[in-house]
GROMACS .gro file of C-alpha atoms in nm:
model
  185
    1MET     CA    1  -4.740  18.466  10.200
    2GLU     CA    2  -4.770  18.738  10.460
    3PRO     CA    3  -4.681  19.070  10.288
    4SER     CA    4  -4.415  19.188  10.535
    5LEU     CA    5  -4.232  18.853  10.551
    6PRO     CA    6  -3.976  18.932  10.276
    7TYR     CA    7  -3.884  19.258  10.451
    8ARG     CA    8  -3.850  19.086  10.787
    9VAL     CA    9  -3.623  18.825  10.627
   10ALA     CA   10  -3.419  19.106  10.469
   11VAL     CA   11  -3.380  19.281  10.805
   12VAL     CA   12  -3.262  18.957  10.965
   13ALA     CA   13  -3.018  18.900  10.678
   14VAL     CA   14  -2.869  19.249  10.720
   15PHE     CA   15  -2.819  19.201  11.095
   16VAL     CA   16  -2.666  18.856  11.041
   17LEU     CA   17  -2.429  18.988  10.774
   18MET     CA   18  -2.327  19.279  10.996
   19ARG     CA   19  -2.266  19.046  11.289
   20LEU     CA   20  -2.058  18.811  11.070
   21ALA     CA   21  -1.846  19.103  10.951
   22ARG     CA   22  -1.788  19.222  11.308
   23VAL     CA   23  -1.712  18.873  11.445
   24GLN     CA   24  -1.451  18.828  11.172
   25VAL     CA   25  -1.289  19.157  11.276
   26ARG     CA   26  -1.296  19.069  11.645
   27HIS     CA   27  -1.140  18.733  11.570
   28ARG     CA   28  -0.862  18.908  11.379
   29VAL     CA   29  -0.787  19.182  11.634
   30GLY     CA   30  -0.837  18.960  11.937
   31TRP     CA   31  -1.095  18.960  12.214
   32LYS     CA   32  -0.853  19.056  12.494
   33ALA     CA   33  -0.790  19.398  12.341
   34ASN     CA   34  -1.163  19.462  12.366
   35TRP     CA   35  -1.171  19.409  12.744
   36GLN     CA   36  -0.884  19.651  12.790
   37GLY     CA   37  -1.061  19.910  12.578
   38MET     CA   38  -1.393  19.849  12.752
   39LYS     CA   39  -1.234  19.921  13.089
   40LYS     CA   40  -1.094  20.249  12.953
   41ASN     CA   41  -1.428  20.347  12.798
   42PRO     CA   42  -1.708  20.246  13.035
   43LEU     CA   43  -1.950  20.495  12.877
   44ASP     CA   44  -1.923  20.312  12.542
   45THR     CA   45  -1.981  19.982  12.717
   46VAL     CA   46  -2.290  20.106  12.902
   47ILE     CA   47  -2.438  20.266  12.590
   48LEU     CA   48  -2.372  19.960  12.373
   49ILE     CA   49  -2.522  19.722  12.629
   50ALA     CA   50  -2.827  19.944  12.683
   51TRP     CA   51  -2.868  19.988  12.309
   52GLY     CA   52  -2.850  19.612  12.256
   53LEU     CA   53  -3.093  19.544  12.539
   54GLY     CA   54  -3.334  19.795  12.387
   55THR     CA   55  -3.296  19.686  12.027
   56LEU     CA   56  -3.302  19.307  12.063
   57PRO     CA   57  -3.654  19.277  12.210
   58VAL     CA   58  -3.798  19.517  11.952
   59LEU     CA   59  -3.617  19.331  11.674
   60ALA     CA   60  -3.750  19.000  11.810
   61LEU     CA   61  -4.105  19.137  11.812
   62TYR     CA   62  -4.065  19.276  11.460
   63ILE     CA   63  -3.937  18.943  11.331
   64GLY     CA   64  -4.146  18.692  11.525
   65TRP     CA   65  -4.459  18.876  11.631
   66PRO     CA   66  -4.493  19.178  11.401
   67GLY     CA   67  -4.855  19.232  11.498
   68THR     CA   68  -4.751  19.336  11.848
   69ILE     CA   69  -4.574  19.646  11.717
   70ALA     CA   70  -4.784  19.702  11.404
   71TRP     CA   71  -4.908  20.025  11.565
   72ALA     CA   72  -4.565  20.171  11.476
   73ASP     CA   73  -4.575  20.064  11.111
   74VAL     CA   74  -4.524  20.334  10.850
   75ALA     CA   75  -4.681  20.294  10.508
   76LEU     CA   76  -4.393  20.282  10.261
   77PRO     CA   77  -4.407  20.149   9.904
   78GLY     CA   78  -4.231  19.820   9.840
   79LEU     CA   79  -3.978  19.985   9.611
   80VAL     CA   80  -3.875  20.224   9.888
   81ARG     CA   81  -3.843  19.936  10.135
   82TRP     CA   82  -3.622  19.741   9.893
   83ALA     CA   83  -3.413  20.056   9.845
   84GLY     CA   84  -3.360  20.036  10.223
   85VAL     CA   85  -3.206  19.692  10.173
   86GLY     CA   86  -2.974  19.844   9.912
   87ILE     CA   87  -2.873  20.123  10.150
   88SER     CA   88  -2.792  19.865  10.418
   89LEU     CA   89  -2.584  19.660  10.174
   90ILE     CA   90  -2.389  19.971  10.073
   91GLY     CA   91  -2.323  20.032  10.443
   92LEU     CA   92  -2.206  19.673  10.490
   93GLY     CA   93  -1.974  19.706  10.190
   94LEU     CA   94  -1.829  20.026  10.333
   95LEU     CA   95  -1.783  19.854  10.670
   96VAL     CA   96  -1.587  19.567  10.514
   97TRP     CA   97  -1.378  19.807  10.301
   98THR     CA   98  -1.298  20.019  10.605
   99ASP     CA   99  -1.200  19.718  10.814
  100LYS     CA  100  -0.967  19.594  10.539
  101THR     CA  101  -0.814  19.942  10.497
  102LEU     CA  102  -0.745  19.971  10.870
  103GLY     CA  103  -0.580  19.629  10.892
  104ASP     CA  104  -0.381  19.602  11.217
  105ASN     CA  105  -0.477  19.959  11.311
  106LEU     CA  106  -0.830  19.846  11.381
  107SER     CA  107  -0.958  19.838  11.736
  108VAL     CA  108  -1.313  19.743  11.821
  109THR     CA  109  -1.295  19.969  12.125
  110LEU     CA  110  -1.173  20.325  12.157
  111GLN     CA  111  -0.798  20.290  12.205
  112ILE     CA  112  -0.466  20.337  12.030
  113VAL     CA  113  -0.325  20.000  11.929
  114PRO     CA  114   0.050  19.925  11.931
  115ASN     CA  115   0.226  20.076  11.628
  116GLN     CA  116  -0.092  20.266  11.533
  117GLN     CA  117  -0.068  20.451  11.203
  118LEU     CA  118  -0.282  20.736  11.075
  119ILE     CA  119  -0.479  20.595  10.784
  120THR     CA  120  -0.577  20.844  10.514
  121THR     CA  121  -0.631  20.605  10.222
  122GLY     CA  122  -0.924  20.395  10.103
  123PRO     CA  123  -1.251  20.521  10.249
  124TYR     CA  124  -1.055  20.748  10.485
  125ARG     CA  125  -0.953  20.952  10.182
  126HIS     CA  126  -1.318  21.058  10.147
  127VAL     CA  127  -1.472  21.030  10.496
  128ARG     CA  128  -1.318  21.095  10.837
  129HIS     CA  129  -1.519  20.825  11.019
  130PRO     CA  130  -1.622  20.567  10.756
  131ILE     CA  131  -1.707  20.294  11.009
  132TYR     CA  132  -1.962  20.525  11.169
  133VAL     CA  133  -2.100  20.626  10.828
  134ALA     CA  134  -2.127  20.257  10.740
  135GLY     CA  135  -2.323  20.189  11.058
  136LEU     CA  136  -2.549  20.483  10.988
  137LEU     CA  137  -2.620  20.352  10.637
  138VAL     CA  138  -2.697  20.006  10.775
  139PHE     CA  139  -2.937  20.136  11.039
  140VAL     CA  140  -3.108  20.387  10.808
  141GLY     CA  141  -3.150  20.106  10.556
  142VAL     CA  142  -3.293  19.872  10.820
  143SER     CA  143  -3.528  20.146  10.936
  144ILE     CA  144  -3.658  20.200  10.583
  145THR     CA  145  -3.682  19.827  10.511
  146SER     CA  146  -3.873  19.754  10.830
  147ALA     CA  147  -4.105  20.052  10.784
  148ASN     CA  148  -4.153  20.043  11.160
  149ALA     CA  149  -4.100  20.362  11.362
  150LEU     CA  150  -4.032  20.177  11.687
  151LEU     CA  151  -3.753  19.965  11.536
  152ALA     CA  152  -3.617  20.272  11.356
  153GLY     CA  153  -3.623  20.468  11.680
  154VAL     CA  154  -3.429  20.215  11.884
  155CYS     CA  155  -3.179  20.146  11.605
  156LEU     CA  156  -3.112  20.507  11.512
  157GLY     CA  157  -3.163  20.657  11.858
  158GLY     CA  158  -2.915  20.422  12.022
  159TYR     CA  159  -2.666  20.467  11.742
  160ALA     CA  160  -2.699  20.846  11.756
  161LEU     CA  161  -2.636  20.845  12.132
  162PHE     CA  162  -2.330  20.624  12.080
  163LEU     CA  163  -2.189  20.854  11.810
  164ILE     CA  164  -2.262  21.176  11.998
  165THR     CA  165  -2.071  21.052  12.301
  166ARG     CA  166  -1.792  20.866  12.121
  167ILE     CA  167  -1.681  21.081  11.827
  168PRO     CA  168  -1.559  21.379  12.036
  169ARG     CA  169  -1.355  21.146  12.259
  170GLU     CA  170  -1.213  20.966  11.956
  171GLU     CA  171  -1.119  21.297  11.795
  172ARG     CA  172  -0.935  21.406  12.112
  173MET     CA  173  -0.757  21.069  12.137
  174MET     CA  174  -0.642  21.079  11.773
  175GLN     CA  175  -0.533  21.443  11.795
  176THR     CA  176  -0.337  21.373  12.113
  177HIS     CA  177  -0.166  21.070  11.958
  178PHE     CA  178  -0.101  21.203  11.604
  179GLY     CA  179  -0.088  21.579  11.671
  180GLN     CA  180  -0.047  21.802  11.367
  181ALA     CA  181  -0.072  21.510  11.124
  182TYR     CA  182  -0.428  21.445  11.244
  183ASP     CA  183  -0.514  21.814  11.234
  184ASP     CA  184  -0.387  21.830  10.874
  185TYR     CA  185  -0.590  21.522  10.783
   0.00000   0.00000   0.00000
């Protein structure tokens, strides 16, 4: 067996599990709400599409033709790479917990949903933006598991750009909607 195959399978499994978790959420909150939010937040849409278009080819090369990007491999011990899988799974668990805590308050796009409530329980009791922390854990874990600097760069670089542009706008939106209650939180 080729030595990197188990890690490549683990990376695929993490991405599949993350996608399944997000599809379940989108099914619950409805696809139409996403289009409305995408129109209001074109920067998010552009960044997410560009990030996907950058990540998917690199991910495909890593999975199917790892020799083509082997120049970006980083020598990491197997135990460290498997710890990366664990970090990703912790991130996925946090993502699912956060989604369940938000319930009907969840929106896949940046928008206030009807009857929005300020959630301060569950993971929100400990972290202000647990969905973003969950994503960071997943992508850091994938980066460690893959031990490939190119894949790590596109995963983490795209995610960082998304967070840097989105979090300040989300903070303003929540403060405008919830006022002092959000400031106190």
